[in-house]
Structure formats: structure tokens, C-alpha cells
Tab-separated table of C-alpha atoms and ligand atoms in Angstrom:
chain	number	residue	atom	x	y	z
F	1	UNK	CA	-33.108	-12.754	-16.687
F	2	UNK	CA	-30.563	-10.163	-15.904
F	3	UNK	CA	-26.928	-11.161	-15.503
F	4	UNK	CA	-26.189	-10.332	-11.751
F	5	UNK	CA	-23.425	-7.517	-12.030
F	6	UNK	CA	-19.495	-8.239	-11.093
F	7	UNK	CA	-18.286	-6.358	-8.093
F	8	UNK	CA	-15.765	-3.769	-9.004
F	9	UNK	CA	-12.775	-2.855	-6.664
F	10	UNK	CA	-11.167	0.158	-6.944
F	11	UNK	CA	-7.870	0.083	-5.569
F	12	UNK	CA	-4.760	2.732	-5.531
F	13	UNK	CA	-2.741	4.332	-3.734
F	14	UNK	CA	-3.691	7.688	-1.349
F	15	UNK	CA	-4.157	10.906	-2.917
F	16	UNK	CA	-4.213	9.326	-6.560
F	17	UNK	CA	-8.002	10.327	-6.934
F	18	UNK	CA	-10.272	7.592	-5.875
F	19	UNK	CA	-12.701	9.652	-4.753
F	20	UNK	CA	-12.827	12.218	-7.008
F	21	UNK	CA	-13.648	10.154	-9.690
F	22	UNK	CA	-16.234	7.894	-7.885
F	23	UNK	CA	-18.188	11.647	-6.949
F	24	UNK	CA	-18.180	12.483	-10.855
F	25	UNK	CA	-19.051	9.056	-11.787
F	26	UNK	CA	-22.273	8.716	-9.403
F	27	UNK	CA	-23.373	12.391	-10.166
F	28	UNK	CA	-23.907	11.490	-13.690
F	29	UNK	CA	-24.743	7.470	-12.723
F	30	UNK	CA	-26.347	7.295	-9.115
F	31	UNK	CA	-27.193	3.303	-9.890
F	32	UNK	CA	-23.976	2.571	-9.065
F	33	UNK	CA	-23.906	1.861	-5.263
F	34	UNK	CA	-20.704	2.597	-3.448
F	35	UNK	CA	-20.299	0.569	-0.517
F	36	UNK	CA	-20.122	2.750	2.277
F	37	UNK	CA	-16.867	1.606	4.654
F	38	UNK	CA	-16.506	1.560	8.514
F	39	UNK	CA	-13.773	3.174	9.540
F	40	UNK	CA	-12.153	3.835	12.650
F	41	UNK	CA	-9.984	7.390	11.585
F	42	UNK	CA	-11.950	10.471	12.719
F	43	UNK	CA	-14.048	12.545	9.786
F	44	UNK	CA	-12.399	15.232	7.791
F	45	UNK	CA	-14.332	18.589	7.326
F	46	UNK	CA	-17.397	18.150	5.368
F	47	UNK	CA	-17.688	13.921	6.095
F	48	UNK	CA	-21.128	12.713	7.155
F	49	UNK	CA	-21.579	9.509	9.336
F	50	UNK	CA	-23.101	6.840	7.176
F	51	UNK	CA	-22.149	8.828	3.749
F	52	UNK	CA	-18.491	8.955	3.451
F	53	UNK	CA	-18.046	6.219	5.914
F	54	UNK	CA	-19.380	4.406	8.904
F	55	UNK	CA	-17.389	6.558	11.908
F	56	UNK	CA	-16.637	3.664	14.460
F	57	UNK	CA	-14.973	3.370	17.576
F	58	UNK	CA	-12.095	0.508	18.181
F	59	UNK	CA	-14.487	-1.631	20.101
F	60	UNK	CA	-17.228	-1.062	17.393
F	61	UNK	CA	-14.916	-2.082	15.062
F	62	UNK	CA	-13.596	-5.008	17.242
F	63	UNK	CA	-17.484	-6.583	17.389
F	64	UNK	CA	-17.874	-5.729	13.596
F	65	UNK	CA	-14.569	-8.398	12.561
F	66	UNK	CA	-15.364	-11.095	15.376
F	67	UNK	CA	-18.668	-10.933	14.314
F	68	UNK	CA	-17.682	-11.330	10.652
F	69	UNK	CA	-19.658	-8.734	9.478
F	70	UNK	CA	-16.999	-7.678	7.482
F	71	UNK	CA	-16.793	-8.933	3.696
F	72	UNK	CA	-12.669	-7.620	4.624
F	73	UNK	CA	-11.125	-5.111	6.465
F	74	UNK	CA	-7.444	-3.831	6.601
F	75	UNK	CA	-5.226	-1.705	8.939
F	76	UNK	CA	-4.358	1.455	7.108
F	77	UNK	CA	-1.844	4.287	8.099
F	78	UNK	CA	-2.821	3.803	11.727
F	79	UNK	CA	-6.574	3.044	11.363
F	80	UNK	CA	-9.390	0.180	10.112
F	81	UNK	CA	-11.421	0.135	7.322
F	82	UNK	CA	-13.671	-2.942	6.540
F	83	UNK	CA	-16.322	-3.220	4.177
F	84	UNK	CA	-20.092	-3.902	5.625
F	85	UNK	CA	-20.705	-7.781	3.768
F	86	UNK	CA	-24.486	-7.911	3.818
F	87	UNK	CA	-25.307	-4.615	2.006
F	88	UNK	CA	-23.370	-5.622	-0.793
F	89	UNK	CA	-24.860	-9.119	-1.293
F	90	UNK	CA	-27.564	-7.152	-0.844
F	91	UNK	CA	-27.250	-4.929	-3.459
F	92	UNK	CA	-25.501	-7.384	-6.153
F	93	UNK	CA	-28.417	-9.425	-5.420
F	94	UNK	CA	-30.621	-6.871	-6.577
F	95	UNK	CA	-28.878	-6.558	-9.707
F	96	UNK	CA	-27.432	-3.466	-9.041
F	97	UNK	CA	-23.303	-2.214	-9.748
F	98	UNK	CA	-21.582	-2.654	-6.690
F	99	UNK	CA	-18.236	-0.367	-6.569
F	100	UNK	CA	-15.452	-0.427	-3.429
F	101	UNK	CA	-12.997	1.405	-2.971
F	102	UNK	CA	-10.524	-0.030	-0.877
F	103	UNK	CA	-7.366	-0.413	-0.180
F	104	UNK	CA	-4.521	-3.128	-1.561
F	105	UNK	CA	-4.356	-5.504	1.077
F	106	UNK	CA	-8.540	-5.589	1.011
F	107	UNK	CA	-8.768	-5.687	-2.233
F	108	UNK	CA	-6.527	-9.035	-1.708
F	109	UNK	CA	-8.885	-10.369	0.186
F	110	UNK	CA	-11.821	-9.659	-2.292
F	111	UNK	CA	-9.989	-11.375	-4.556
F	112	UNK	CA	-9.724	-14.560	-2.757
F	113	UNK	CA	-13.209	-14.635	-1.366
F	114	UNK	CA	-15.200	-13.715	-4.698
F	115	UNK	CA	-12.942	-15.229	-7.601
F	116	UNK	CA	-15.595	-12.966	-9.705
F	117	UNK	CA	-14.481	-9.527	-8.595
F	118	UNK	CA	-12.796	-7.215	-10.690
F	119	UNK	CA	-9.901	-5.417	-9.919
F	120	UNK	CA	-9.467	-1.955	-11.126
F	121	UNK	CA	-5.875	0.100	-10.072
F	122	UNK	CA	-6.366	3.693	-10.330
F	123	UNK	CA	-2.205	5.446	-10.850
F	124	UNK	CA	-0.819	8.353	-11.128
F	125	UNK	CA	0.376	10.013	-14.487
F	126	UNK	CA	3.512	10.094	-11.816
F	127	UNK	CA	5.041	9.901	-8.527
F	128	UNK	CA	5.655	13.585	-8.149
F	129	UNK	CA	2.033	14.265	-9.542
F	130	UNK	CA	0.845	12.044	-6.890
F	131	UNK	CA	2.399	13.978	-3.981
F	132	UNK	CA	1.706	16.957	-5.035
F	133	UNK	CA	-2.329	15.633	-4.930
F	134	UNK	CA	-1.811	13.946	-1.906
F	135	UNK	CA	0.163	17.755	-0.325
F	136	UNK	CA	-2.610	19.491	-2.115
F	137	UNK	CA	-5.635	18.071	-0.487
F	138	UNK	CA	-4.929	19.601	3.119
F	139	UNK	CA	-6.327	17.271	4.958
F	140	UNK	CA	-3.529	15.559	6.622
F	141	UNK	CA	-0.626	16.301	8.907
F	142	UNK	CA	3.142	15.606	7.334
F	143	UNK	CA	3.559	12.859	9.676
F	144	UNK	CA	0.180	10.580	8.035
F	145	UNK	CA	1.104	11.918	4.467
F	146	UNK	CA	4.730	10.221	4.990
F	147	UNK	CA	3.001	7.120	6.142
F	148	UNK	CA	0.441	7.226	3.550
F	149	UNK	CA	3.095	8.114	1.242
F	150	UNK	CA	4.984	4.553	2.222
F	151	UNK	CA	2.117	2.805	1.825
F	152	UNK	CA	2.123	4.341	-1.714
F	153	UNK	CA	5.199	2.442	-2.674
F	154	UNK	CA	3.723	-0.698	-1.625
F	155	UNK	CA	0.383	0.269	-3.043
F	156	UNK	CA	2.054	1.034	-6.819
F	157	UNK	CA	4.507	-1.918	-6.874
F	158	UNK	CA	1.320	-3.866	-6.664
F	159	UNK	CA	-0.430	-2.731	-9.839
F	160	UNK	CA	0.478	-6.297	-11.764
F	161	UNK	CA	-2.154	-8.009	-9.653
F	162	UNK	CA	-4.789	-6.538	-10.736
F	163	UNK	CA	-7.340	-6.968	-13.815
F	164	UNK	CA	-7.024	-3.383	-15.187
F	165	UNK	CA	-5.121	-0.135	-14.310
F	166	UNK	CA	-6.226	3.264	-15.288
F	167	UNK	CA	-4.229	6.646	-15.301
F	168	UNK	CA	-6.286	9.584	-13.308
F	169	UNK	CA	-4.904	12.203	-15.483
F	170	UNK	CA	-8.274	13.424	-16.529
F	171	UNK	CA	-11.532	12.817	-13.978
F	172	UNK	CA	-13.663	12.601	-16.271
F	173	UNK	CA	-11.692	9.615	-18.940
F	174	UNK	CA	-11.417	7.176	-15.992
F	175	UNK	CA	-14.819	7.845	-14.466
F	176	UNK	CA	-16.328	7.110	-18.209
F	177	UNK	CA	-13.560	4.332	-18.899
F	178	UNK	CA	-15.073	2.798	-15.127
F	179	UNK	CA	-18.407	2.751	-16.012
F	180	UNK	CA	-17.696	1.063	-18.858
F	181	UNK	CA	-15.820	-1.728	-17.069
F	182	UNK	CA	-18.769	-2.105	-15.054
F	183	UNK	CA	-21.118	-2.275	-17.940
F	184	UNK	CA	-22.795	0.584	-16.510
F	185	UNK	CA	-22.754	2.426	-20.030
J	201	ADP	P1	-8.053	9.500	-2.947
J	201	ADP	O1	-9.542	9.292	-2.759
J	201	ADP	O2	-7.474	8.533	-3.934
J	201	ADP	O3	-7.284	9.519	-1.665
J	201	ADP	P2	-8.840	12.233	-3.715
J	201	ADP	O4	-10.005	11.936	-4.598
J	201	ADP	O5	-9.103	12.775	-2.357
J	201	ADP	O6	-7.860	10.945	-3.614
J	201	ADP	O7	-7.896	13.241	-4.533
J	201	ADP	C1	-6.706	13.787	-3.981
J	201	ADP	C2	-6.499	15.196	-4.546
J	201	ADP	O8	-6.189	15.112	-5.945
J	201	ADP	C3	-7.727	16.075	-4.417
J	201	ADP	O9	-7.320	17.376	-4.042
J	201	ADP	C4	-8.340	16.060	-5.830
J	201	ADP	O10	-9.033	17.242	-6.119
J	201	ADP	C5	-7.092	15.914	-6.718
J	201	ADP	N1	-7.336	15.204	-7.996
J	201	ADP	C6	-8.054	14.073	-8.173
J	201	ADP	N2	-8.039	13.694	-9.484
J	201	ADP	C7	-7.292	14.625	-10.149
J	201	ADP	C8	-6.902	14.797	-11.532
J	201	ADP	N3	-7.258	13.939	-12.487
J	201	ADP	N4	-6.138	15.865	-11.823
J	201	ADP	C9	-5.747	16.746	-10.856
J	201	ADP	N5	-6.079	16.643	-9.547
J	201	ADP	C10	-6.840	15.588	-9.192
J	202	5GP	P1	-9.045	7.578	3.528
J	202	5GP	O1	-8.634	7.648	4.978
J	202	5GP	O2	-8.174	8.448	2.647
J	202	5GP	O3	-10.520	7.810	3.326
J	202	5GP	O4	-8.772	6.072	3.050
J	202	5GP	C1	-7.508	5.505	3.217
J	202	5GP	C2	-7.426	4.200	2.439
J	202	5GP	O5	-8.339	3.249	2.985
J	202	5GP	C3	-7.795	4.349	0.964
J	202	5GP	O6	-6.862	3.591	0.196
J	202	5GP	C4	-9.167	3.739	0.885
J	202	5GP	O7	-9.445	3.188	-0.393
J	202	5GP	C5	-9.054	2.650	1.930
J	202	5GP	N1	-10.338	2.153	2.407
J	202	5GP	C6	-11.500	2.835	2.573
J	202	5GP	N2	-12.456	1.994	3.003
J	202	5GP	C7	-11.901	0.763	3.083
J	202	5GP	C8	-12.405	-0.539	3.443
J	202	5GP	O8	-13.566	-0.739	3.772
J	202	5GP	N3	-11.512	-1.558	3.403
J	202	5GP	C9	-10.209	-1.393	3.063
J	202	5GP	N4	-9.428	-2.471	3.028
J	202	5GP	N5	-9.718	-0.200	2.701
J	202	5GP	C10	-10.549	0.858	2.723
């Protein structure tokens, strides 16, 4: 019988690199399944509804929590994010690795509504590295980089609670150092 795989939440703070490493992870290891969010923020160039996330409107999101179709969501720098529960039973069912990425206050809630999560921080090699990354990107205004930036704070003074942390200085270490966590490789 095959040991049903631990769900792995990937946690840190904006700009850090979450994403980037998840991309170079799945392009070599496309069994991993990354949950795909709803979110109510609008796409940035180059996002596809139902690939990057679920593109939702307030109400949509509204009927999605009193529903309870959400496994947890959170208020982030001015918009929702909640993860879609059934897919992932669905998929951890199945045996396969199930990754989020999420933020701190859902991966709280993972914590306290599947003891047998783990919880992986991704940080910075440093604060100034991080906004400079976060700058860098382009994709947001100065007004949600400050507030993302904030959250940051909150986000790194948080690291204790998790299982593991890992540095994003180099892509490629922490992708390979996360599939190992997930038993992956
Ligand atoms: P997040 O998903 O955590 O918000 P992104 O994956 O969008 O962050 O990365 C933010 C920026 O940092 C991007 O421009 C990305 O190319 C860059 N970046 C990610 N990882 C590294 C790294 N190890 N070294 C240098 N730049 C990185
Ligand atoms: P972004 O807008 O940069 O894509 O994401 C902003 C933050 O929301 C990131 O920290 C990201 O991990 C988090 N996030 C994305 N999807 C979810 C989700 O479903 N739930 C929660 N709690 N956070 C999410």
C-alpha cells in the first residue's frame, strides 16, 4: 500500500520567491499538484483563469466561504485568497504530493485543521534582498508593495512556527531541498 503523501505548505513572505521556485520545481516534477487558489485581486500580465488562480468576484468569493468550500482562506493586502478543499482531498487521496502556497495566517489554519501538514517558510538571504525582489518584479504599485511590505514583517517574525525554513538564495537548492521534504525525490 502506498503511504498517502503529507500536504506541504509553503509559506513566506511577498516577493521572497514562492513562485519561482514552485515553476522550476514542477517543470522538472509535474506530479506534484499545486493547488490552484481563488482569489479575488485582478490577474497580472501573463495569469490564466484556473492556472495561476481561480479569478473571483467578492460575491463569488462570499458563496465559496459560507459554503465552506474553502479548506482556508485569508484577507491579504486588500484581497482573498482561499484554497479550493475538495481538489486537494482529492488529490492526497490519490496518492499524489499536494503543495500550497499560501499565506501565514492560512497556513495557520492548515495547521490546526490537518495536524499532518507540513510547514515549509521560504526567507530571504535578507531584508534588503527581499525588497529589492519584491521592487524588481514590476508588478505592483508603491502603495501595495508598502502594504505587502508590512505584511512582510509580520510574515518573517513568524518563521519559528513552522516545521522547516529554507533560504531562496539559489532557485534551484530550495526547489531540490522541497522535493525532498516532500519525498518527491
Ligand atoms: P513570490 O511568489 O514569493 O511573491 P516571486 O516568485 O514572484 O515571489 O519572485 C519575486 C521576484 O524575485 C521575481 O522577480 C523573481 O524572478 C525573483 N527571484 C525569485 N527567486 C530568486 C532568487 N533565488 N534569486 C534572485 N531573484 C529571485
Ligand atoms: P499574490 O497576490 O502575490 O499572488 O499572493 C499574495 C499572497 O497570498 C502570497 O503570500 C500567497 O502565498 C498568498 N496566497 C495565494 N493563494 C492563497 C490561498 O489560497 N490562501 C491564502 N491564505 N493565501 C494565499
Amino acid at each position: 500500500m502506498t503511504e498517502r503523501p503529507r500536504l506541504t505548505v509553503l509559506s513566506g513572505p511577498s516577493g521572497v520567491g514562492k513562485s519561482t521556485v514552485v515553476a522550476h520545481m514542477r517543470k522538472e516534477h509535474p506530479e506534484v499538484w499545486l493547488s490552484v487558489s481563488a482569489t479575488t485581486r485582478t490577474p497580472r500580465p501573463g495569469e490564466q483563469h484556473g492556472v495561476h488562480y481561480f479569478f473571483v468576484t467578492d460575491e463569488e468569493m462570499d458563496k465559496l466561504i459560507a459554503n465552506g468550500e474553502l479548506l482556508e482562506w485569508a484577507e491579504f493586502a486588500g484581497n482573498r485568497y482561499g484554497t479550493p478543499r475538495g481538489a486537494v482531498l482529492e488529490h492526497l487521496e490519490a496518492g499524489v504530493p499536494v503543495l500550497l502556497e499560501i499565506d501565514l495566517q492560512g497556513a495557520r489554519q492548515v495547521r490546526e485543521s490537518m495536524a499532518e501538514a507540513q510547514l515549509v517558510f521560504l526567507a530571504p538571504p535578507s531584508w534588503e534582498e527581499l525588497v529589492r525582489r519584491l521592487t524588481g518584479r514590476g508588478t505592483e504599485s508603491p502603495e501595495v508593495i508598502e502594504r505587502r511590505l508590512a505584511a512582510a514583517k509580520t510574515e518573517l517574525a513568524a518563521e519559528p512556527e513552522f516545521d522547516t525554513s529554507l533560504v531562496n538564495t539559489s532557485v534551484e537548492d530550495v526547489a531540490r531541498e522541497l522535493l525532498a521534504l516532500m519525498n518527491v525525490v
